[in-house]
Amino acid sequence: MKRLLGPSLLLALLSGCAQKVDGEAIYAAEQCRRVAIVDADTGAAVIGAEDLAFDARDERVIISAYDRRQAEKDVRRRAFDVAEGGVYA
């Protein structure tokens, strides 16, 4: 479901981006695969996923996404509503 996070929680998530992980990767590249990310509220595909964070306490993934191509199209055609990004959990 789509939820906008408060500024303090967002800052806490972004601060983790600066951490460098030492050691070997947990998974081999052969174990990775593509998946479709779907908004549980609307059933629409989430386009433009950029950052992922795992919330171990609640066993969920938090995803930030922004469909830049759609936003650019909206701006070019001077649309009243321009596509916005979101944070999904």
PDB file of C-alpha atoms in Angstrom:
ATOM      1  CA  MET A   1       0.000   0.000   0.000  1.00  0.00           C
ATOM      2  CA  LYS A   2       1.192   3.482  -0.745  1.00  0.00           C
ATOM      3  CA  ARG A   3       2.133   5.636   2.207  1.00  0.00           C
ATOM      4  CA  LEU A   4       4.032   8.875   2.385  1.00  0.00           C
ATOM      5  CA  LEU A   5       6.579   8.818   5.148  1.00  0.00           C
ATOM      6  CA  GLY A   6       7.213  11.698   7.534  1.00  0.00           C
ATOM      7  CA  PRO A   7      10.362  13.774   7.017  1.00  0.00           C
ATOM      8  CA  SER A   8      12.141  12.360  10.073  1.00  0.00           C
ATOM      9  CA  LEU A   9      11.581   8.751   9.005  1.00  0.00           C
ATOM     10  CA  LEU A  10      12.654   9.593   5.471  1.00  0.00           C
ATOM     11  CA  LEU A  11      15.859  11.153   6.792  1.00  0.00           C
ATOM     12  CA  ALA A  12      16.505   8.044   8.870  1.00  0.00           C
ATOM     13  CA  LEU A  13      16.141   5.877   5.773  1.00  0.00           C
ATOM     14  CA  LEU A  14      18.377   8.112   3.677  1.00  0.00           C
ATOM     15  CA  SER A  15      21.097   8.134   6.298  1.00  0.00           C
ATOM     16  CA  GLY A  16      21.532   4.409   5.702  1.00  0.00           C
ATOM     17  CA  CYS A  17      22.549   5.148   2.123  1.00  0.00           C
ATOM     18  CA  ALA A  18      25.934   6.433   3.246  1.00  0.00           C
ATOM     19  CA  GLN A  19      26.903   3.170   4.930  1.00  0.00           C
ATOM     20  CA  LYS A  20      29.392   1.021   3.059  1.00  0.00           C
ATOM     21  CA  VAL A  21      28.900  -2.711   3.359  1.00  0.00           C
ATOM     22  CA  ASP A  22      32.074  -4.740   3.790  1.00  0.00           C
ATOM     23  CA  GLY A  23      32.445  -8.383   2.947  1.00  0.00           C
ATOM     24  CA  GLU A  24      31.092 -10.623   0.251  1.00  0.00           C
ATOM     25  CA  ALA A  25      27.652 -10.454  -1.309  1.00  0.00           C
ATOM     26  CA  ILE A  26      24.999 -12.610   0.321  1.00  0.00           C
ATOM     27  CA  TYR A  27      23.504 -13.696  -3.004  1.00  0.00           C
ATOM     28  CA  ALA A  28      25.133 -14.613  -6.299  1.00  0.00           C
ATOM     29  CA  ALA A  29      24.054 -12.739  -9.428  1.00  0.00           C
ATOM     30  CA  GLU A  30      22.522 -15.982 -10.748  1.00  0.00           C
ATOM     31  CA  GLN A  31      20.088 -15.977  -7.809  1.00  0.00           C
ATOM     32  CA  CYS A  32      18.659 -12.561  -8.709  1.00  0.00           C
ATOM     33  CA  ARG A  33      15.540 -12.168 -10.830  1.00  0.00           C
ATOM     34  CA  ARG A  34      13.189  -9.457 -11.991  1.00  0.00           C
ATOM     35  CA  VAL A  35       9.850  -9.071 -10.274  1.00  0.00           C
ATOM     36  CA  ALA A  36       6.805  -6.904 -10.899  1.00  0.00           C
ATOM     37  CA  ILE A  37       6.025  -4.456  -8.104  1.00  0.00           C
ATOM     38  CA  VAL A  38       2.306  -3.780  -7.770  1.00  0.00           C
ATOM     39  CA  ASP A  39       0.494  -1.168  -5.680  1.00  0.00           C
ATOM     40  CA  ALA A  40      -1.799  -3.258  -3.458  1.00  0.00           C
ATOM     41  CA  ASP A  41      -4.364  -0.421  -3.252  1.00  0.00           C
ATOM     42  CA  THR A  42      -4.773   0.240  -6.982  1.00  0.00           C
ATOM     43  CA  GLY A  43      -3.388  -2.876  -8.674  1.00  0.00           C
ATOM     44  CA  ALA A  44      -1.219  -0.623 -10.858  1.00  0.00           C
ATOM     45  CA  ALA A  45       2.402  -1.452 -11.588  1.00  0.00           C
ATOM     46  CA  VAL A  46       4.902   0.639  -9.620  1.00  0.00           C
ATOM     47  CA  ILE A  47       7.199   2.213 -12.206  1.00  0.00           C
ATOM     48  CA  GLY A  48      10.556   3.789 -11.501  1.00  0.00           C
ATOM     49  CA  ALA A  49      11.570   1.990  -8.304  1.00  0.00           C
ATOM     50  CA  GLU A  50      14.804   3.616  -7.172  1.00  0.00           C
ATOM     51  CA  ASP A  51      15.670   2.698  -3.607  1.00  0.00           C
ATOM     52  CA  LEU A  52      14.842  -0.295  -1.455  1.00  0.00           C
ATOM     53  CA  ALA A  53      15.152  -0.679   2.294  1.00  0.00           C
ATOM     54  CA  PHE A  54      14.298  -3.776   4.306  1.00  0.00           C
ATOM     55  CA  ASP A  55      12.284  -3.228   7.500  1.00  0.00           C
ATOM     56  CA  ALA A  56      13.252  -6.301   9.522  1.00  0.00           C
ATOM     57  CA  ARG A  57      10.861  -5.561  12.394  1.00  0.00           C
ATOM     58  CA  ASP A  58       7.777  -5.523  10.183  1.00  0.00           C
ATOM     59  CA  GLU A  59       9.255  -7.891   7.566  1.00  0.00           C
ATOM     60  CA  ARG A  60       8.572  -5.622   4.615  1.00  0.00           C
ATOM     61  CA  VAL A  61      10.436  -3.768   1.908  1.00  0.00           C
ATOM     62  CA  ILE A  62      10.108  -0.002   1.629  1.00  0.00           C
ATOM     63  CA  ILE A  63      10.424   1.235  -1.961  1.00  0.00           C
ATOM     64  CA  SER A  64      10.721   4.757  -3.312  1.00  0.00           C
ATOM     65  CA  ALA A  65       9.555   5.165  -6.883  1.00  0.00           C
ATOM     66  CA  TYR A  66       9.174   7.984  -9.389  1.00  0.00           C
ATOM     67  CA  ASP A  67       8.022   7.541 -12.991  1.00  0.00           C
ATOM     68  CA  ARG A  68      10.237  10.205 -14.551  1.00  0.00           C
ATOM     69  CA  ARG A  69       9.158   9.451 -18.115  1.00  0.00           C
ATOM     70  CA  GLN A  70       5.467   9.920 -17.307  1.00  0.00           C
ATOM     71  CA  ALA A  71       6.199  13.120 -15.381  1.00  0.00           C
ATOM     72  CA  GLU A  72       8.165  14.503 -18.339  1.00  0.00           C
ATOM     73  CA  LYS A  73       5.289  13.654 -20.715  1.00  0.00           C
ATOM     74  CA  ASP A  74       2.807  15.349 -18.389  1.00  0.00           C
ATOM     75  CA  VAL A  75       4.915  18.508 -18.217  1.00  0.00           C
ATOM     76  CA  ARG A  76       5.414  18.619 -22.009  1.00  0.00           C
ATOM     77  CA  ARG A  77       1.677  18.472 -22.608  1.00  0.00           C
ATOM     78  CA  ARG A  78       1.083  21.010 -19.805  1.00  0.00           C
ATOM     79  CA  ALA A  79      -1.132  18.628 -17.853  1.00  0.00           C
ATOM     80  CA  PHE A  80      -2.871  19.908 -14.752  1.00  0.00           C
ATOM     81  CA  ASP A  81      -1.950  16.744 -12.815  1.00  0.00           C
ATOM     82  CA  VAL A  82       1.699  15.691 -13.146  1.00  0.00           C
ATOM     83  CA  ALA A  83       2.694  12.176 -12.135  1.00  0.00           C
ATOM     84  CA  GLU A  84       4.284  12.113  -8.698  1.00  0.00           C
ATOM     85  CA  GLY A  85       6.486   9.585  -7.013  1.00  0.00           C
ATOM     86  CA  GLY A  86       5.781   7.822  -3.779  1.00  0.00           C
ATOM     87  CA  VAL A  87       7.036   5.613  -1.006  1.00  0.00           C
ATOM     88  CA  TYR A  88       5.552   2.130  -0.879  1.00  0.00           C
ATOM     89  CA  ALA A  89       5.648  -0.387   1.966  1.00  0.00           C
TER      90      ALA A  89
END
